[in-house]
PDB file of C-alpha atoms and ligand atoms in Angstrom:
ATOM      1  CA  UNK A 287     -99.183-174.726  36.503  1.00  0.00           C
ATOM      2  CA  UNK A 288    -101.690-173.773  39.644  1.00  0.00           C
ATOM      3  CA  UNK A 289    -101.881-170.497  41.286  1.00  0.00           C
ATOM      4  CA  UNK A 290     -99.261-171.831  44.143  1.00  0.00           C
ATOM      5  CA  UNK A 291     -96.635-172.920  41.678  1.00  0.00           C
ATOM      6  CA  UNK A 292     -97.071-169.765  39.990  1.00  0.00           C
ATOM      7  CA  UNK A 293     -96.961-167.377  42.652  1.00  0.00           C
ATOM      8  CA  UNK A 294     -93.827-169.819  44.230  1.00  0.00           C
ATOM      9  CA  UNK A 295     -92.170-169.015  40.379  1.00  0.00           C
ATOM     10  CA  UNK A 296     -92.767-165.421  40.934  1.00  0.00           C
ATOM     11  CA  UNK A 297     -91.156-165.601  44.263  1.00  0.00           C
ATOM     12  CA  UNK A 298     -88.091-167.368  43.780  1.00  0.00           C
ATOM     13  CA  UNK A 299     -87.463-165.335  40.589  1.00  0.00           C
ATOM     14  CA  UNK A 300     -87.712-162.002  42.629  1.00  0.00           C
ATOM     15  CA  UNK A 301     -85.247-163.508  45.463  1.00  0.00           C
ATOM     16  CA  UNK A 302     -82.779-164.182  42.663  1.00  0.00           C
ATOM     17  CA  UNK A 303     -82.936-160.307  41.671  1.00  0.00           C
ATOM     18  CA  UNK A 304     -79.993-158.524  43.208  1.00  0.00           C
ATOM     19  CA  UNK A 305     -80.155-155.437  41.016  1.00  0.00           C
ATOM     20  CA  UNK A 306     -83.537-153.871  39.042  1.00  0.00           C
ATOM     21  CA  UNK A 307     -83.019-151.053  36.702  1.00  0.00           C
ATOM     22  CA  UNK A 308     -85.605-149.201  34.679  1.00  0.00           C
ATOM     23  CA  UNK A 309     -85.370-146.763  32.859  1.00  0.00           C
ATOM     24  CA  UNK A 310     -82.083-145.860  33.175  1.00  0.00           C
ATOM     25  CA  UNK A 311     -80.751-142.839  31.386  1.00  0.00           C
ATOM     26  CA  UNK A 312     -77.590-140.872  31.259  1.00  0.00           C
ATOM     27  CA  UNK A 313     -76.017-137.556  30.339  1.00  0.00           C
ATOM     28  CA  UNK A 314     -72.725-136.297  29.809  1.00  0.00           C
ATOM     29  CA  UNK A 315     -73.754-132.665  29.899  1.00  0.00           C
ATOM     30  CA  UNK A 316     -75.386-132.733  26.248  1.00  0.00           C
ATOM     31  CA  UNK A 317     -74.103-136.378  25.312  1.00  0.00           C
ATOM     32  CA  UNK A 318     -76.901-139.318  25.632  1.00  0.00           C
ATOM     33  CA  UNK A 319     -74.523-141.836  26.470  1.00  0.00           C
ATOM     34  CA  UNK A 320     -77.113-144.318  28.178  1.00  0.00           C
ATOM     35  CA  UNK A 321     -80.419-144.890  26.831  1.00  0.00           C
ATOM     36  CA  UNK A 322     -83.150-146.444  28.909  1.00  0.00           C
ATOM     37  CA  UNK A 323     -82.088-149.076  30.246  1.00  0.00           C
ATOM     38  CA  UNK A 324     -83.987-151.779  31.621  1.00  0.00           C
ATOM     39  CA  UNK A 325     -82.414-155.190  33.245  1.00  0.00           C
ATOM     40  CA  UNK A 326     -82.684-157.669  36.366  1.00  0.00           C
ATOM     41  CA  UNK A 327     -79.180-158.301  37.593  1.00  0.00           C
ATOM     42  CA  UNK A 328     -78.892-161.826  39.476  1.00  0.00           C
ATOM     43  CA  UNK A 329     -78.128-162.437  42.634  1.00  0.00           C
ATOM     44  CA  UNK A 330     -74.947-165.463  42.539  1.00  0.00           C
ATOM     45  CA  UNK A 331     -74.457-164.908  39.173  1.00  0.00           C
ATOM     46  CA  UNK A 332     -71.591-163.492  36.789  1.00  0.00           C
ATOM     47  CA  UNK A 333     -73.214-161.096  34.501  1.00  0.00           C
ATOM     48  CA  UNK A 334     -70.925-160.051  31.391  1.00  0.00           C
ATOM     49  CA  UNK A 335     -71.452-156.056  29.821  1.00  0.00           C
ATOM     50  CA  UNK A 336     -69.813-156.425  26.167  1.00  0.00           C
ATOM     51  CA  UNK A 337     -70.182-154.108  23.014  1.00  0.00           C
ATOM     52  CA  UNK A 338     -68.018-151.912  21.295  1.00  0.00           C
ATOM     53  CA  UNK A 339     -65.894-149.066  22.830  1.00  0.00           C
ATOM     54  CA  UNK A 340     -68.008-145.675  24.158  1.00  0.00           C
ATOM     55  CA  UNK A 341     -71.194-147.794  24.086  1.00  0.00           C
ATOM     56  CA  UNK A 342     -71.949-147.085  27.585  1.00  0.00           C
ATOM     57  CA  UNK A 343     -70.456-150.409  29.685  1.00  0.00           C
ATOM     58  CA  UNK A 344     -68.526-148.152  32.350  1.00  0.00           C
ATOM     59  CA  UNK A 345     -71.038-145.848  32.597  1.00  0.00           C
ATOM     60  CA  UNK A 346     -73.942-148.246  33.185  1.00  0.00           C
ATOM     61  CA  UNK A 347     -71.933-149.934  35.892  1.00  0.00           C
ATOM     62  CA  UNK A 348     -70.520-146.867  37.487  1.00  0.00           C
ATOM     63  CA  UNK A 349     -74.781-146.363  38.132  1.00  0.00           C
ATOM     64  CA  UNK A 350     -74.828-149.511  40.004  1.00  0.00           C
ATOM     65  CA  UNK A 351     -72.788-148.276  42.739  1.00  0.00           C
ATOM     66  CA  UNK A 352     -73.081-144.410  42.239  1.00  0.00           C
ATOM     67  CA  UNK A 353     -69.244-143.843  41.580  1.00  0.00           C
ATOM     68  CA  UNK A 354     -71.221-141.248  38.509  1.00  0.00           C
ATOM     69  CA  UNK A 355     -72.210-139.235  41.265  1.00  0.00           C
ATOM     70  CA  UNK A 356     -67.916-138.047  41.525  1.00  0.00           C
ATOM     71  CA  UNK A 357     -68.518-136.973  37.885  1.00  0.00           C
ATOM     72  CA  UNK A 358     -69.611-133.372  37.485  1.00  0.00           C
ATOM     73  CA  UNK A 359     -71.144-133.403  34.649  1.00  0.00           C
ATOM     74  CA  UNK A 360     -72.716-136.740  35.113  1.00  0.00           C
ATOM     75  CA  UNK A 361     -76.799-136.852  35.620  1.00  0.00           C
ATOM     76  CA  UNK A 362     -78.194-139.869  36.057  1.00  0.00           C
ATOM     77  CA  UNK A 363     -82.063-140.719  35.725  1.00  0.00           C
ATOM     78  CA  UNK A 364     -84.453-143.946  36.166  1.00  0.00           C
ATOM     79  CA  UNK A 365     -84.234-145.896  38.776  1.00  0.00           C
ATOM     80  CA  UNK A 366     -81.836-148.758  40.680  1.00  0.00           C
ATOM     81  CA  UNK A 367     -82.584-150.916  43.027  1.00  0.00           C
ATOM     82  CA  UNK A 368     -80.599-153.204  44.755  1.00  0.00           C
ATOM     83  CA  UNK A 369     -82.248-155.706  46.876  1.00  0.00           C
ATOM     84  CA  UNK A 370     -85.672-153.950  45.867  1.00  0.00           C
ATOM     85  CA  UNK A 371     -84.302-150.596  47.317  1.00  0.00           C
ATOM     86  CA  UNK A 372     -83.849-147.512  45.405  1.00  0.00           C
ATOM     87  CA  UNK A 373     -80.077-146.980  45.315  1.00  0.00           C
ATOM     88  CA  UNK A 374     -80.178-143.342  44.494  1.00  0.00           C
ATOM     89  CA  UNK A 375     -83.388-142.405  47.547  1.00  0.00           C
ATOM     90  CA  UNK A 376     -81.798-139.322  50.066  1.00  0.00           C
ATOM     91  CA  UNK A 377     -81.400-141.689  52.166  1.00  0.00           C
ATOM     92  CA  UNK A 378     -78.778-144.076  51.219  1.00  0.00           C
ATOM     93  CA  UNK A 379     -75.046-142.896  51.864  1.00  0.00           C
ATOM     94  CA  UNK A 380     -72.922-143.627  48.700  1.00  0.00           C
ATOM     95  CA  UNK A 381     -69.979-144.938  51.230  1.00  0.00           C
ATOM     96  CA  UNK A 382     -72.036-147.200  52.747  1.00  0.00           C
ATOM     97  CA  UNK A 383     -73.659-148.546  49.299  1.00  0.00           C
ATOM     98  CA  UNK A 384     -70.419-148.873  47.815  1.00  0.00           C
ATOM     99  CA  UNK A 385     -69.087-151.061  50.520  1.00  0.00           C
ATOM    100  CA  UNK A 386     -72.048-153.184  49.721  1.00  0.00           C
ATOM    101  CA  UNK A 387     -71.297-152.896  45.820  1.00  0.00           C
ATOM    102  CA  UNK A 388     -67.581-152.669  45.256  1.00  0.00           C
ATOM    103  CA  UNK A 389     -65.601-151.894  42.656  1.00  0.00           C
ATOM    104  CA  UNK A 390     -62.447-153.242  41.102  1.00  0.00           C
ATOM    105  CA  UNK A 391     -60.617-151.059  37.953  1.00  0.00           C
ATOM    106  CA  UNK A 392     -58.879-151.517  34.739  1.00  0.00           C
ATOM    107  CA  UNK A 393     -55.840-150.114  36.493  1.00  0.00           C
ATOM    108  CA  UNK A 394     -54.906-152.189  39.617  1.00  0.00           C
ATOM    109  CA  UNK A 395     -54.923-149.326  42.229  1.00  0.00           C
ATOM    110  CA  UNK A 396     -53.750-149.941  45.810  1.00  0.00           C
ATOM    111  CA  UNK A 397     -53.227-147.867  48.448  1.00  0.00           C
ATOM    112  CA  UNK A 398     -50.072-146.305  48.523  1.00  0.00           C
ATOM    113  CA  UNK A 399     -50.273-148.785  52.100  1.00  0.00           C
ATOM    114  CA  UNK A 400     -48.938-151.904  53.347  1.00  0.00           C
ATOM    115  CA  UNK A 401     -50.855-155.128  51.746  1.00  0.00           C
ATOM    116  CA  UNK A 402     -52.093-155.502  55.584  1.00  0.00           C
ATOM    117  CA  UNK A 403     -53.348-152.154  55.656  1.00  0.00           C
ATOM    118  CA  UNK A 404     -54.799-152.269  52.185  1.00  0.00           C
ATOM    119  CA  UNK A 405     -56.912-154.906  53.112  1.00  0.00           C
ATOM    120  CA  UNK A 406     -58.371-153.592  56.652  1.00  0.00           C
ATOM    121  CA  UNK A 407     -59.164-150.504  55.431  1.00  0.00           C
ATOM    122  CA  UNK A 408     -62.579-150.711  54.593  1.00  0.00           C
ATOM    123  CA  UNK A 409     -63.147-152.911  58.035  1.00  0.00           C
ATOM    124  CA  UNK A 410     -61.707-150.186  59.754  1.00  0.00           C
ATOM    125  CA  UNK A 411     -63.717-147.480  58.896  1.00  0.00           C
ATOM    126  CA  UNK A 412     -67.344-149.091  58.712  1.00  0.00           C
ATOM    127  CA  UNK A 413     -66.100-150.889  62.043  1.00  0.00           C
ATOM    128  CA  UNK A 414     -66.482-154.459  61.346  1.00  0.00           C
ATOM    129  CA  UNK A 415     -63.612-155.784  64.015  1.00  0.00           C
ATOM    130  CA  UNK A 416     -64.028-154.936  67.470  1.00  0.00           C
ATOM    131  CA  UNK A 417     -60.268-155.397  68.092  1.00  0.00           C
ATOM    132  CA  UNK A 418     -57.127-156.444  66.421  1.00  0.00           C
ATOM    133  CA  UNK A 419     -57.538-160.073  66.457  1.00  0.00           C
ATOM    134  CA  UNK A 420     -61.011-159.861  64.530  1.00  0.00           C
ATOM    135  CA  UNK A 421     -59.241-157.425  62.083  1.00  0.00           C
ATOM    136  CA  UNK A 422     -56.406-160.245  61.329  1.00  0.00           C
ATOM    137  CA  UNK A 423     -58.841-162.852  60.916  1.00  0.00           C
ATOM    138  CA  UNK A 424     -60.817-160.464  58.212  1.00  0.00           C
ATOM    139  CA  UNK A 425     -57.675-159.781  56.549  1.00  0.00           C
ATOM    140  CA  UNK A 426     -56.536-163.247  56.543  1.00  0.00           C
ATOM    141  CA  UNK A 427     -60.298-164.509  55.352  1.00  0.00           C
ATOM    142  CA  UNK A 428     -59.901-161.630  52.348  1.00  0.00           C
ATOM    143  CA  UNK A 429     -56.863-162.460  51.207  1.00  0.00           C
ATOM    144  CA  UNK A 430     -57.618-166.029  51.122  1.00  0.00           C
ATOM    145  CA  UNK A 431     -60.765-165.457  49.335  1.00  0.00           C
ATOM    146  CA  UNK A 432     -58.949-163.430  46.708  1.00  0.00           C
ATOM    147  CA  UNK A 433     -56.437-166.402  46.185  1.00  0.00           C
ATOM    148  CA  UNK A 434     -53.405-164.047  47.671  1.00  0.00           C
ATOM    149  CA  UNK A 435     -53.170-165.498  51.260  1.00  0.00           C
ATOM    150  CA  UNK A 436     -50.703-168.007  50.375  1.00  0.00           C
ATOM    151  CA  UNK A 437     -48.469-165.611  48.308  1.00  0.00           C
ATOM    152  CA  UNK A 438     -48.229-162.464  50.669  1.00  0.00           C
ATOM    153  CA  UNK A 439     -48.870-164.256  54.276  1.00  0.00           C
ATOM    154  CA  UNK A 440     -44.945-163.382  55.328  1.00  0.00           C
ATOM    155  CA  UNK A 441     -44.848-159.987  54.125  1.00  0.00           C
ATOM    156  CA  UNK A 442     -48.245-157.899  55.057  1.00  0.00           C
ATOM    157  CA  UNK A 443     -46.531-155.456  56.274  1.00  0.00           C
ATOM    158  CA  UNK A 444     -44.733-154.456  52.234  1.00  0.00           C
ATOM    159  CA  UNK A 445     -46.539-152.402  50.219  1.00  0.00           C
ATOM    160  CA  UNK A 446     -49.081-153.248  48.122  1.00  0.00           C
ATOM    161  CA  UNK A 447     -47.670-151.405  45.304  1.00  0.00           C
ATOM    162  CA  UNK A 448     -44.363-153.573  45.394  1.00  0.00           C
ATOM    163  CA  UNK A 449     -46.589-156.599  43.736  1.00  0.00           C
ATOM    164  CA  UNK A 450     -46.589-157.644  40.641  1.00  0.00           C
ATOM    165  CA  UNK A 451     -49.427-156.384  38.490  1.00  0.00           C
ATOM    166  CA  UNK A 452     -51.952-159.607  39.048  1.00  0.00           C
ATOM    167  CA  UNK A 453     -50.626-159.809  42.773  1.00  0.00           C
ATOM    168  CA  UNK A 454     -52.300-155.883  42.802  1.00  0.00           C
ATOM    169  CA  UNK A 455     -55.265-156.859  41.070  1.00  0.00           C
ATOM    170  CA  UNK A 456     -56.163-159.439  43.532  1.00  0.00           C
ATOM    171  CA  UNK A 457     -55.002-157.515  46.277  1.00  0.00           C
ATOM    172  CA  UNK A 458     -57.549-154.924  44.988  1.00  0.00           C
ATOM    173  CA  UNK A 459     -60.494-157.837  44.602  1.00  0.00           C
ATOM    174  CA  UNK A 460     -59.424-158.811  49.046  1.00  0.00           C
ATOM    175  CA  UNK A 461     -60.314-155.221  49.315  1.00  0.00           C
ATOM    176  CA  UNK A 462     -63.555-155.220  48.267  1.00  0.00           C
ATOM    177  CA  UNK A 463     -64.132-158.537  49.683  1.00  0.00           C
ATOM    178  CA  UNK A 464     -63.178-157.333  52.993  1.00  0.00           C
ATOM    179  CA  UNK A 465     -66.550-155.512  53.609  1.00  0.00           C
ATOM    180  CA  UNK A 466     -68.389-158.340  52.926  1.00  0.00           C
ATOM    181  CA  UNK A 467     -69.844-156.886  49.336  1.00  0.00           C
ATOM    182  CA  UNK A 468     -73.301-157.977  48.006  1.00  0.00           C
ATOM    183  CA  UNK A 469     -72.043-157.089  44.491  1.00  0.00           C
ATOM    184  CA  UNK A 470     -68.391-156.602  42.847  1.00  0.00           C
ATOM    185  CA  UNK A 471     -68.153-154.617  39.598  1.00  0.00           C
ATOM    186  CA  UNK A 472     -65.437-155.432  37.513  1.00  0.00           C
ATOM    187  CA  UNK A 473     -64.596-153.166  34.955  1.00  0.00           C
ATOM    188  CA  UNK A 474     -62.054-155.227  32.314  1.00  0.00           C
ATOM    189  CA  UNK A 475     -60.564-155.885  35.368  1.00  0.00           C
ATOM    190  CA  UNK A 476     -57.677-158.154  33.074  1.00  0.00           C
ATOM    191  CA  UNK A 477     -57.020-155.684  30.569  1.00  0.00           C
ATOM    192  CA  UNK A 478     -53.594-154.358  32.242  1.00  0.00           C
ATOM    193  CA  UNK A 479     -52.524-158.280  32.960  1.00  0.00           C
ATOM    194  CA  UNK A 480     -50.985-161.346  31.336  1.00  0.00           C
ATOM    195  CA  UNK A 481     -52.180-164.448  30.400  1.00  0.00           C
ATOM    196  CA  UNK A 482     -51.299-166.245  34.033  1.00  0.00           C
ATOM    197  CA  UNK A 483     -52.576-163.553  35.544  1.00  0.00           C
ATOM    198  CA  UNK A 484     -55.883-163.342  33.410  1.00  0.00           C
ATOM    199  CA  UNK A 485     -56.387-167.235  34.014  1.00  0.00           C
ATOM    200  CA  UNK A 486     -55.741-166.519  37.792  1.00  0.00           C
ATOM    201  CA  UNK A 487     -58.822-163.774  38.138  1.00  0.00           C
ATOM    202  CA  UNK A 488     -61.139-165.749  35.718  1.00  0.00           C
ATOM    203  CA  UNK A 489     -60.848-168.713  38.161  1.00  0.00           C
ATOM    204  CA  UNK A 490     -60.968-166.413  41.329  1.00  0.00           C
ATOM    205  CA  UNK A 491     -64.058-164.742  39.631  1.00  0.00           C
ATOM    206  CA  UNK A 492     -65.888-168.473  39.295  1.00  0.00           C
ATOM    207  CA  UNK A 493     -65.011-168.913  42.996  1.00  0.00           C
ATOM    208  CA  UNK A 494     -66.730-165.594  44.083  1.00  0.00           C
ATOM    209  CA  UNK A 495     -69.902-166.707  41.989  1.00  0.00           C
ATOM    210  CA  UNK A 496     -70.926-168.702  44.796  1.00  0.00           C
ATOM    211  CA  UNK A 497     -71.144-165.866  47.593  1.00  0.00           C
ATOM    212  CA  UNK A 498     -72.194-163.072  45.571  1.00  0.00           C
ATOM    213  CA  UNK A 499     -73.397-161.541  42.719  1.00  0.00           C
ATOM    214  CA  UNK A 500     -70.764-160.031  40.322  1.00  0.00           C
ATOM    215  CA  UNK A 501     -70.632-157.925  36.612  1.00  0.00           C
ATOM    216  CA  UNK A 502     -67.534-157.901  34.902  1.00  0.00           C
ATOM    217  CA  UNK A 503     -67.057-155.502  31.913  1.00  0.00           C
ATOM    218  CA  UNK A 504     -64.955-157.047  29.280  1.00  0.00           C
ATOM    219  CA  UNK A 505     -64.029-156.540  25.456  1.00  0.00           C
ATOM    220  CA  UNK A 506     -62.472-159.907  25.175  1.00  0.00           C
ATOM    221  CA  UNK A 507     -66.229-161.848  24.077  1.00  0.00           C
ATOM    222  CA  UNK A 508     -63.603-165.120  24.841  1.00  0.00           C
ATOM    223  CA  UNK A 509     -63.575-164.323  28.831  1.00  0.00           C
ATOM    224  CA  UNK A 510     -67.461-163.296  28.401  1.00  0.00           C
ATOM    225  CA  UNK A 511     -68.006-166.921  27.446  1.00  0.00           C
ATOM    226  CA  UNK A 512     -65.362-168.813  30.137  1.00  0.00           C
ATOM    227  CA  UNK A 513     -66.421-166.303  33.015  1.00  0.00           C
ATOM    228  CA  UNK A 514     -70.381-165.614  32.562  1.00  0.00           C
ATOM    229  CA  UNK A 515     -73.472-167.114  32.761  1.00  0.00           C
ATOM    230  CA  UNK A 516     -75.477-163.917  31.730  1.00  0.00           C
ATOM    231  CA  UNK A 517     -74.502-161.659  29.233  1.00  0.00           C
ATOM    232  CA  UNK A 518     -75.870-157.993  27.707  1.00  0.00           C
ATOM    233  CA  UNK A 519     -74.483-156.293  24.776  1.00  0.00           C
ATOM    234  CA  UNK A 520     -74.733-152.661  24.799  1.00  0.00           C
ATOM    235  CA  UNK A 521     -74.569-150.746  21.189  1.00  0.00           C
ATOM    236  CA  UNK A 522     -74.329-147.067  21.178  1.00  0.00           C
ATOM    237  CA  UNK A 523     -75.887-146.168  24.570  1.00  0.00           C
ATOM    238  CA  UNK A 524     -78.647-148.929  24.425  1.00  0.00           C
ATOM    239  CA  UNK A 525     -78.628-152.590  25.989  1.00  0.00           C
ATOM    240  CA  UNK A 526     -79.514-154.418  23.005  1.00  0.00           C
ATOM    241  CA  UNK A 527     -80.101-158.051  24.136  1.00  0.00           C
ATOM    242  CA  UNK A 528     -80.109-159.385  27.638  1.00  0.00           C
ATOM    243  CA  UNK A 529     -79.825-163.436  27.975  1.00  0.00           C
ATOM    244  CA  UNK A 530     -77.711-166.293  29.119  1.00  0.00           C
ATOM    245  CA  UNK A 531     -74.322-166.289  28.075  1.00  0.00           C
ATOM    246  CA  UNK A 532     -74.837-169.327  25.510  1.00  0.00           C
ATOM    247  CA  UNK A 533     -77.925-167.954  23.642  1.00  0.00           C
ATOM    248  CA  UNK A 534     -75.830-164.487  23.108  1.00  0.00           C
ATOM    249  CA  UNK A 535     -73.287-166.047  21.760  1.00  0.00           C
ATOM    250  CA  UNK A 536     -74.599-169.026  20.089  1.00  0.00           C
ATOM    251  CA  UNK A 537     -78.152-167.448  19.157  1.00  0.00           C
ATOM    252  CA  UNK A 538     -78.521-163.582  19.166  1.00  0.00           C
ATOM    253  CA  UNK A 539     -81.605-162.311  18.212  1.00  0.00           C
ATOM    254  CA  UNK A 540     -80.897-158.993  17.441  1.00  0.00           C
ATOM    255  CA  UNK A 541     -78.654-158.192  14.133  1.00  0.00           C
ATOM    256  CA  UNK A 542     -76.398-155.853  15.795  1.00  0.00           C
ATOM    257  CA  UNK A 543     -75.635-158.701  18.703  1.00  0.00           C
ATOM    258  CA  UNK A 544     -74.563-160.966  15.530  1.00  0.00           C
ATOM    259  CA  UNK A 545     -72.502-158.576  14.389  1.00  0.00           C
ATOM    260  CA  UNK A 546     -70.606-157.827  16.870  1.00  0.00           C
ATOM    261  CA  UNK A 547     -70.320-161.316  18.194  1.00  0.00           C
ATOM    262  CA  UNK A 548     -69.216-162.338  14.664  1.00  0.00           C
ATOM    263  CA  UNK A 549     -66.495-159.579  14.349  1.00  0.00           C
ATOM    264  CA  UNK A 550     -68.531-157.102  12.219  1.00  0.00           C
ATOM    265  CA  UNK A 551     -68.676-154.303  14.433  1.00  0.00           C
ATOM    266  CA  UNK A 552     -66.365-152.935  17.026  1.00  0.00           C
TER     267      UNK A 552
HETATM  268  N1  LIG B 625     -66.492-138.561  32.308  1.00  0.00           N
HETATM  269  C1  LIG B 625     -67.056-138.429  31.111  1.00  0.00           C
HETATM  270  N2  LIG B 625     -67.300-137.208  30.581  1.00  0.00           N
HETATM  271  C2  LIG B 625     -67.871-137.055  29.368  1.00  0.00           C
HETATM  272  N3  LIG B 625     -68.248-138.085  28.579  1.00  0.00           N
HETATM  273  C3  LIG B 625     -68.027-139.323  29.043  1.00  0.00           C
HETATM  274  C4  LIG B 625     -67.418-139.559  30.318  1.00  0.00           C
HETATM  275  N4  LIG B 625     -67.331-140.900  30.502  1.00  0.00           N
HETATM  276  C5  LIG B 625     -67.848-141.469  29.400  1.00  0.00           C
HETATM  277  N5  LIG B 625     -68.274-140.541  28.518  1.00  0.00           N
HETATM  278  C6  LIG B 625     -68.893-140.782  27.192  1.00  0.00           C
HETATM  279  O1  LIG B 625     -69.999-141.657  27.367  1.00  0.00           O
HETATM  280  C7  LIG B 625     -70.027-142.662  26.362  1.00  0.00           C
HETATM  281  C8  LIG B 625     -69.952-144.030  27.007  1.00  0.00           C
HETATM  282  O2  LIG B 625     -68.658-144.190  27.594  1.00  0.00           O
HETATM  283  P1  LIG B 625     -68.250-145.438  28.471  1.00  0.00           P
HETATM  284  O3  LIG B 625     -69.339-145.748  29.419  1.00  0.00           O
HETATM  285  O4  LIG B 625     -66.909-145.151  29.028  1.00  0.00           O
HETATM  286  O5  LIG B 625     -68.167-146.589  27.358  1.00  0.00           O
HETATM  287  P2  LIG B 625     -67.491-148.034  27.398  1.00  0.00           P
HETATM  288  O6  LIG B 625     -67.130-148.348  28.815  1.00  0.00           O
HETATM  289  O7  LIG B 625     -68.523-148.943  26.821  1.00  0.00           O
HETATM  290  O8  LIG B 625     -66.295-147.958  26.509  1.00  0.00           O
HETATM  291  C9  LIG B 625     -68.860-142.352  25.431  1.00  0.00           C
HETATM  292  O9  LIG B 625     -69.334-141.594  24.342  1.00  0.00           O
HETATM  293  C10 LIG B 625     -67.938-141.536  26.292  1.00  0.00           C
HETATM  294  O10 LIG B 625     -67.168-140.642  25.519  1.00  0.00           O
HETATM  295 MG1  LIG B 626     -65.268-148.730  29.688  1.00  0.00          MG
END
């Protein structure tokens, strides 16, 4: 390759970086429970975190949108950078950088609100409609975009808790959507749901692929490999292998990866 094509490589390959971290390390008062971690997060990509239970998953993606900083105890060191920005400078406002990263839980939690109300929340209060009608079409757009339009469009005004438990989840992905996220973490976001439902967010979470960037903590290595195109295994605070989804599960290079992939640990 010449210089150009080179330096053109180099560029396109930082554009495609949503998230940097280096040297990433974090306490639990006296507990090491992440261990330098190092990784370049794509941009338009779903990027699985698998490995056994306590290794560190939740904790390394509560760092990507600073919900550690609500955690006493919690001191986090290195650095993150989304968009080539340092995520943890003064400057940045956690509220603001989490309606740019969002979040979606185990636990399907909605508002104790109306589905409508659920929805326009986050619009509301970093003021992205100037009036009612703008705030309907946002809600509407959400919803859609979380596959829930069609199921909910004649009762917005119920509450979101009186849906059934994948109805909440993606009422809890429209959300997130609705402030226009760069990033959505998903932590085992189908653990508490069925089958149907599972099936429902897995297809949902393909769709999303194509406007943003998202990381979806799962133990089920079965979704890793329908949902993913990257994948890292963590093992006992460190990120032991970093790839695409294929090679992790069809060629690991590290022994632990193997063995966990194969069913000997966790
Ligand atoms: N809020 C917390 N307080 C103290 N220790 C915690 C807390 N959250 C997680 N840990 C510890 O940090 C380690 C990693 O936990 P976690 O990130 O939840 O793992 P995973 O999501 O992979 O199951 C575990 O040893 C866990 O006990
Ligand atoms: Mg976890």
């Amino acid at each position: 390759m010449n210089d150009m094509r080179v330096a053109e490589a180099r560029m396109q390959q930082q554009t495609d970086t949503k998230i940097s971290a280096r040297g990433v390390q974090v306490h639990y008062g006296d507990k090491h429970a992440l261990k330098d971690v190092n990784v370049d997060i794509l941009d338009k990509t779903v990027t699985a975190f698998i490995g056994p239970s306590g290794c560190g998953k939740s904790t390394f993606l509560r760092c990507i949108n600073r919900m550690n900083d609500t955690i006493d105890i919690c001191r986090v060191a290195g650095r993150i950078a989304l968009d080539g920005e340092d995520i943890y400078d003064r400057r940045v406002d956690p509220v603001q950088l989490r309606a740019r990263v969002g979040m979606v839980f185990q636990k399907p939690n909605p508002f104790p609100k109306s589905i409508y109300d659920n929805v326009a929340y986050g619009p509301r209060i970093h003021g992205l409609a100037r009036n009612r009608a703008e705030l309907d079409e946002i809600v509407e757009k959400s919803l859609r975009g979380a596959a829930l339009w069609n199921e909910v469009k004649d009762r917005l005004n119920d509450p979101g808790t009186g849906l059934s438990g994948g109805q909440q989840q993606r009422l809890c992905i429209a959300r997130a959507v609705a402030t226009q996220p760069e990033v959505l973490l998903m932590d085992e976001p189908c653990s508490a749901l069925d089958p149907i439902a599972t099936g429902q967010i897995e297809e949902l979470i393909d769709q999303l692929r194509t406007e943003f960037s998202l990381v979806i903590v799962t133990h089920s290595m079965q979704q890793a490999a329908r949902v993913s195109q990257k994948t890292a295994f963590f093992h006992l605070g460190n990120l032991v292998e970093y790839g695409s989804t294929e090679d992790i599960f069809t060629n690991p290079r590290d022994p632990r990866t193997e063995s966990y992939i194969s069913g000997r640990i966790g």
